[in-house]
Amino acid sequence: AQTVTQSQPEMSVQEAETVTLSCTYDTSESDYYLFWYKQPPSRQMILVIRQEAYKQQNATENRFSVNFQKAAKSFSLKISDSQLGDAAMYFCAYRSDSMYSGGGADGLTFGKGTHLIIQP
Amino acid sequence: DAGVTQSPTHLIKTRGQQVTLRCSPKSGHDTVSWYQQALGQGPQFIFQYYEEEERQRGNFPDRFSGHQFPNYSSELNVNALLLGDSALYLCASSLGRGAWRNTIYFGEGSWLTVV
């Protein structure tokens, strides 16, 4: 079974600065996808960014980028120019895409989350 | 375009009772998954429904069951409620199984408190 670990229960950053959230995972599979989700107080999960394991290039979405280290099984999220609206819980998630698991079923495995605080 | 909608928003049940939670997927989506999120934890996958059948299941007992209707909406049923079932239940929808390129959309959840 896959596991996802987020070792930072809480992070704080000054507005306009850069912060990096850590995530490690454990899997024996070679084909999978990784995601970062944001959960604001409204509790609705919002996809921030995603990464295919077969791609070496790190994904980028505007101010959000990842550092994907497949050999180290590490998947960190960097938020540049932090804004007050970035304050939320951030969850790292894993999804298998192995042919042996039914061709990429949608069940996500989440970490415990990191609470991001933005200081004005 | 309505997103994923869930009902009820909050509910309180007594230990041993049964509960039904409902979910309407985003317009055009045909796959529904359910997650349980305990306080201070990440969501845990319960099961997924596609073409009105349970296609994949997480590590949850048979007390958790579900259903998908022809219009793709779904229900999550929990029998013999335990105090530990108190959690936020999230519904997620997507288009097709394994279609990772299609974004998975989540609803705002149903808060269940078991007393």
mmCIF file with all atom_site columns, C-alpha atoms in Angstrom, chain B residues 2-110:
data_model
loop_
_atom_site.group_PDB
_atom_site.id
_atom_site.type_symbol
_atom_site.label_atom_id
_atom_site.label_alt_id
_atom_site.label_comp_id
_atom_site.label_asym_id
_atom_site.label_entity_id
_atom_site.label_seq_id
_atom_site.pdbx_PDB_ins_code
_atom_site.Cartn_x
_atom_site.Cartn_y
_atom_site.Cartn_z
_atom_site.occupancy
_atom_site.B_iso_or_equiv
_atom_site.pdbx_formal_charge
_atom_site.auth_seq_id
_atom_site.auth_comp_id
_atom_site.auth_asym_id
_atom_site.auth_atom_id
_atom_site.pdbx_PDB_model_num
ATOM 1   C CA . ALA B 1 2   ? -23.080 23.669 -10.742 1.00 0.00 ? 2   ALA B CA 1
ATOM 2   C CA . GLY B 1 3   ? -20.144 21.992 -9.122  1.00 0.00 ? 3   GLY B CA 1
ATOM 3   C CA . VAL B 1 4   ? -20.329 18.975 -6.837  1.00 0.00 ? 4   VAL B CA 1
ATOM 4   C CA . THR B 1 5   ? -23.187 19.401 -4.382  1.00 0.00 ? 5   THR B CA 1
ATOM 5   C CA . GLN B 1 6   ? -23.659 17.445 -1.180  1.00 0.00 ? 6   GLN B CA 1
ATOM 6   C CA . SER B 1 7   ? -26.459 17.188 1.342   1.00 0.00 ? 7   SER B CA 1
ATOM 7   C CA . PRO B 1 8   ? -27.025 17.561 4.165   1.00 0.00 ? 8   PRO B CA 1
ATOM 8   C CA . THR B 1 9   ? -24.332 20.009 5.211   1.00 0.00 ? 9   THR B CA 1
ATOM 9   C CA . HIS B 1 10  ? -24.405 19.031 8.872   1.00 0.00 ? 10  HIS B CA 1
ATOM 10  C CA . LEU B 1 11  ? -26.146 16.303 10.792  1.00 0.00 ? 11  LEU B CA 1
ATOM 11  C CA . ILE B 1 12  ? -26.072 14.686 14.195  1.00 0.00 ? 12  ILE B CA 1
ATOM 12  C CA . LYS B 1 13  ? -26.853 11.013 14.714  1.00 0.00 ? 13  LYS B CA 1
ATOM 13  C CA . THR B 1 14  ? -26.939 8.674  17.671  1.00 0.00 ? 14  THR B CA 1
ATOM 14  C CA . ARG B 1 15  ? -24.604 5.717  17.978  1.00 0.00 ? 15  ARG B CA 1
ATOM 15  C CA . GLY B 1 16  ? -26.151 2.632  16.355  1.00 0.00 ? 16  GLY B CA 1
ATOM 16  C CA . GLN B 1 17  ? -28.295 4.597  13.924  1.00 0.00 ? 17  GLN B CA 1
ATOM 17  C CA . GLN B 1 18  ? -27.995 4.669  10.163  1.00 0.00 ? 18  GLN B CA 1
ATOM 18  C CA . VAL B 1 19  ? -27.225 7.666  7.952   1.00 0.00 ? 19  VAL B CA 1
ATOM 19  C CA . THR B 1 20  ? -27.516 8.469  4.242   1.00 0.00 ? 20  THR B CA 1
ATOM 20  C CA . LEU B 1 21  ? -25.469 11.202 2.597   1.00 0.00 ? 21  LEU B CA 1
ATOM 21  C CA . ARG B 1 22  ? -26.161 12.425 -0.920  1.00 0.00 ? 22  ARG B CA 1
ATOM 22  C CA . CYS B 1 23  ? -24.016 13.766 -3.729  1.00 0.00 ? 23  CYS B CA 1
ATOM 23  C CA . SER B 1 24  ? -24.696 15.256 -7.134  1.00 0.00 ? 24  SER B CA 1
ATOM 24  C CA . PRO B 1 25  ? -21.631 15.269 -9.364  1.00 0.00 ? 25  PRO B CA 1
ATOM 25  C CA . LYS B 1 26  ? -20.478 18.153 -11.471 1.00 0.00 ? 26  LYS B CA 1
ATOM 26  C CA . SER B 1 27  ? -22.420 18.459 -14.711 1.00 0.00 ? 27  SER B CA 1
ATOM 27  C CA . GLY B 1 28  ? -21.041 16.033 -17.281 1.00 0.00 ? 28  GLY B CA 1
ATOM 28  C CA . HIS B 1 29  ? -19.226 13.840 -14.758 1.00 0.00 ? 29  HIS B CA 1
ATOM 29  C CA . ASP B 1 30  ? -20.064 10.158 -14.488 1.00 0.00 ? 30  ASP B CA 1
ATOM 30  C CA . THR B 1 31  ? -17.742 8.922  -11.736 1.00 0.00 ? 31  THR B CA 1
ATOM 31  C CA . VAL B 1 32  ? -18.245 9.556  -8.038  1.00 0.00 ? 32  VAL B CA 1
ATOM 32  C CA . SER B 1 33  ? -15.874 8.813  -5.169  1.00 0.00 ? 33  SER B CA 1
ATOM 33  C CA . TRP B 1 34  ? -16.417 9.202  -1.436  1.00 0.00 ? 34  TRP B CA 1
ATOM 34  C CA . TYR B 1 35  ? -13.835 10.134 1.184   1.00 0.00 ? 35  TYR B CA 1
ATOM 35  C CA . GLN B 1 36  ? -13.883 10.313 4.976   1.00 0.00 ? 36  GLN B CA 1
ATOM 36  C CA . GLN B 1 37  ? -11.902 13.127 6.612   1.00 0.00 ? 37  GLN B CA 1
ATOM 37  C CA . ALA B 1 38  ? -11.540 12.908 10.391  1.00 0.00 ? 38  ALA B CA 1
ATOM 38  C CA . LEU B 1 39  ? -10.642 16.068 12.283  1.00 0.00 ? 39  LEU B CA 1
ATOM 39  C CA . GLY B 1 40  ? -6.982  16.954 11.763  1.00 0.00 ? 40  GLY B CA 1
ATOM 40  C CA . GLN B 1 41  ? -6.441  14.232 9.183   1.00 0.00 ? 41  GLN B CA 1
ATOM 41  C CA . GLY B 1 42  ? -6.283  13.944 5.428   1.00 0.00 ? 42  GLY B CA 1
ATOM 42  C CA . PRO B 1 43  ? -9.198  12.417 3.523   1.00 0.00 ? 43  PRO B CA 1
ATOM 43  C CA . GLN B 1 44  ? -9.352  8.641  3.277   1.00 0.00 ? 44  GLN B CA 1
ATOM 44  C CA . PHE B 1 45  ? -10.791 6.940  0.205   1.00 0.00 ? 45  PHE B CA 1
ATOM 45  C CA . ILE B 1 46  ? -13.960 4.953  0.901   1.00 0.00 ? 46  ILE B CA 1
ATOM 46  C CA . PHE B 1 47  ? -15.089 3.808  -2.553  1.00 0.00 ? 47  PHE B CA 1
ATOM 47  C CA . GLN B 1 48  ? -15.741 4.807  -6.127  1.00 0.00 ? 48  GLN B CA 1
ATOM 48  C CA . TYR B 1 49  ? -18.841 4.370  -8.281  1.00 0.00 ? 49  TYR B CA 1
ATOM 49  C CA . TYR B 1 50  ? -18.919 4.215  -12.049 1.00 0.00 ? 50  TYR B CA 1
ATOM 50  C CA . GLU B 1 51  ? -21.744 2.961  -14.271 1.00 0.00 ? 51  GLU B CA 1
ATOM 51  C CA . GLU B 1 52  ? -23.821 2.345  -11.141 1.00 0.00 ? 52  GLU B CA 1
ATOM 52  C CA . GLU B 1 53  ? -21.337 -0.165 -9.735  1.00 0.00 ? 53  GLU B CA 1
ATOM 53  C CA . GLU B 1 54  ? -18.754 -0.004 -6.971  1.00 0.00 ? 54  GLU B CA 1
ATOM 54  C CA . ARG B 1 55  ? -15.439 -0.175 -8.842  1.00 0.00 ? 55  ARG B CA 1
ATOM 55  C CA . GLN B 1 56  ? -12.835 0.338  -6.174  1.00 0.00 ? 56  GLN B CA 1
ATOM 56  C CA . ARG B 1 57  ? -12.933 0.280  -2.391  1.00 0.00 ? 57  ARG B CA 1
ATOM 57  C CA . GLY B 1 58  ? -10.644 1.526  0.342   1.00 0.00 ? 58  GLY B CA 1
ATOM 58  C CA . ASN B 1 59  ? -10.091 -0.043 3.741   1.00 0.00 ? 59  ASN B CA 1
ATOM 59  C CA . PHE B 1 60  ? -13.580 0.485  5.151   1.00 0.00 ? 60  PHE B CA 1
ATOM 60  C CA . PRO B 1 61  ? -15.940 -2.097 6.686   1.00 0.00 ? 61  PRO B CA 1
ATOM 61  C CA . ASP B 1 62  ? -19.120 -3.317 5.059   1.00 0.00 ? 62  ASP B CA 1
ATOM 62  C CA . ARG B 1 63  ? -21.099 -0.924 7.258   1.00 0.00 ? 63  ARG B CA 1
ATOM 63  C CA . PHE B 1 64  ? -20.189 1.610  4.581   1.00 0.00 ? 64  PHE B CA 1
ATOM 64  C CA . SER B 1 65  ? -22.165 1.085  1.408   1.00 0.00 ? 65  SER B CA 1
ATOM 65  C CA . GLY B 1 66  ? -23.211 3.177  -1.498  1.00 0.00 ? 66  GLY B CA 1
ATOM 66  C CA . HIS B 1 67  ? -25.265 3.517  -4.579  1.00 0.00 ? 67  HIS B CA 1
ATOM 67  C CA . GLN B 1 68  ? -25.091 5.363  -7.871  1.00 0.00 ? 68  GLN B CA 1
ATOM 68  C CA . PHE B 1 69  ? -28.200 6.289  -9.797  1.00 0.00 ? 69  PHE B CA 1
ATOM 69  C CA . PRO B 1 70  ? -28.700 6.499  -13.574 1.00 0.00 ? 70  PRO B CA 1
ATOM 70  C CA . ASN B 1 71  ? -28.309 10.286 -13.390 1.00 0.00 ? 71  ASN B CA 1
ATOM 71  C CA . TYR B 1 72  ? -24.830 9.687  -11.827 1.00 0.00 ? 72  TYR B CA 1
ATOM 72  C CA . SER B 1 73  ? -25.810 11.038 -8.415  1.00 0.00 ? 73  SER B CA 1
ATOM 73  C CA . SER B 1 74  ? -24.729 8.928  -5.488  1.00 0.00 ? 74  SER B CA 1
ATOM 74  C CA . GLU B 1 75  ? -25.532 8.034  -1.906  1.00 0.00 ? 75  GLU B CA 1
ATOM 75  C CA . LEU B 1 76  ? -23.271 6.946  0.916   1.00 0.00 ? 76  LEU B CA 1
ATOM 76  C CA . ASN B 1 77  ? -24.896 4.838  3.624   1.00 0.00 ? 77  ASN B CA 1
ATOM 77  C CA . VAL B 1 78  ? -23.356 4.063  6.975   1.00 0.00 ? 78  VAL B CA 1
ATOM 78  C CA . ASN B 1 79  ? -25.033 1.512  9.256   1.00 0.00 ? 79  ASN B CA 1
ATOM 79  C CA . ALA B 1 80  ? -24.589 0.883  12.970  1.00 0.00 ? 80  ALA B CA 1
ATOM 80  C CA . LEU B 1 81  ? -22.895 4.223  13.516  1.00 0.00 ? 81  LEU B CA 1
ATOM 81  C CA . LEU B 1 82  ? -19.914 4.379  15.846  1.00 0.00 ? 82  LEU B CA 1
ATOM 82  C CA . LEU B 1 83  ? -18.498 7.436  17.592  1.00 0.00 ? 83  LEU B CA 1
ATOM 83  C CA . GLY B 1 84  ? -15.437 7.053  15.361  1.00 0.00 ? 84  GLY B CA 1
ATOM 84  C CA . ASP B 1 85  ? -17.559 7.634  12.275  1.00 0.00 ? 85  ASP B CA 1
ATOM 85  C CA . SER B 1 86  ? -17.773 11.312 13.191  1.00 0.00 ? 86  SER B CA 1
ATOM 86  C CA . ALA B 1 87  ? -16.053 13.099 10.311  1.00 0.00 ? 87  ALA B CA 1
ATOM 87  C CA . LEU B 1 88  ? -16.401 15.236 7.218   1.00 0.00 ? 88  LEU B CA 1
ATOM 88  C CA . TYR B 1 89  ? -17.560 13.129 4.296   1.00 0.00 ? 89  TYR B CA 1
ATOM 89  C CA . LEU B 1 90  ? -16.384 14.421 0.944   1.00 0.00 ? 90  LEU B CA 1
ATOM 90  C CA . CYS B 1 91  ? -17.783 13.533 -2.430  1.00 0.00 ? 91  CYS B CA 1
ATOM 91  C CA . ALA B 1 92  ? -15.618 13.875 -5.536  1.00 0.00 ? 92  ALA B CA 1
ATOM 92  C CA . SER B 1 93  ? -16.584 13.585 -9.170  1.00 0.00 ? 93  SER B CA 1
ATOM 93  C CA . SER B 1 94  ? -14.695 13.121 -12.419 1.00 0.00 ? 94  SER B CA 1
ATOM 94  C CA . LEU B 1 95  ? -15.260 12.075 -15.996 1.00 0.00 ? 95  LEU B CA 1
ATOM 95  C CA . GLY B 1 96  ? -14.395 8.426  -16.524 1.00 0.00 ? 96  GLY B CA 1
ATOM 96  C CA . ARG B 1 97  ? -12.228 6.105  -14.508 1.00 0.00 ? 97  ARG B CA 1
ATOM 97  C CA . GLY B 1 98  ? -8.487  6.411  -14.776 1.00 0.00 ? 98  GLY B CA 1
ATOM 98  C CA . ALA B 1 99  ? -8.845  9.610  -16.734 1.00 0.00 ? 99  ALA B CA 1
ATOM 99  C CA . TRP B 1 100 ? -6.332  11.441 -14.619 1.00 0.00 ? 100 TRP B CA 1
ATOM 100 C CA . ARG B 1 101 ? -6.167  14.313 -17.030 1.00 0.00 ? 101 ARG B CA 1
ATOM 101 C CA . ASN B 1 102 ? -9.699  15.228 -16.039 1.00 0.00 ? 102 ASN B CA 1
ATOM 102 C CA . THR B 1 103 ? -9.667  17.193 -12.845 1.00 0.00 ? 103 THR B CA 1
ATOM 103 C CA . ILE B 1 104 ? -11.308 15.599 -9.839  1.00 0.00 ? 104 ILE B CA 1
ATOM 104 C CA . TYR B 1 105 ? -13.764 18.062 -8.312  1.00 0.00 ? 105 TYR B CA 1
ATOM 105 C CA . PHE B 1 106 ? -14.730 17.908 -4.641  1.00 0.00 ? 106 PHE B CA 1
ATOM 106 C CA . GLY B 1 107 ? -17.850 19.064 -2.865  1.00 0.00 ? 107 GLY B CA 1
ATOM 107 C CA . GLU B 1 108 ? -17.844 20.980 0.408   1.00 0.00 ? 108 GLU B CA 1
ATOM 108 C CA . GLY B 1 109 ? -18.698 17.882 2.376   1.00 0.00 ? 109 GLY B CA 1
ATOM 109 C CA . SER B 1 110 ? -21.218 16.680 4.912   1.00 0.00 ? 110 SER B CA 1
#
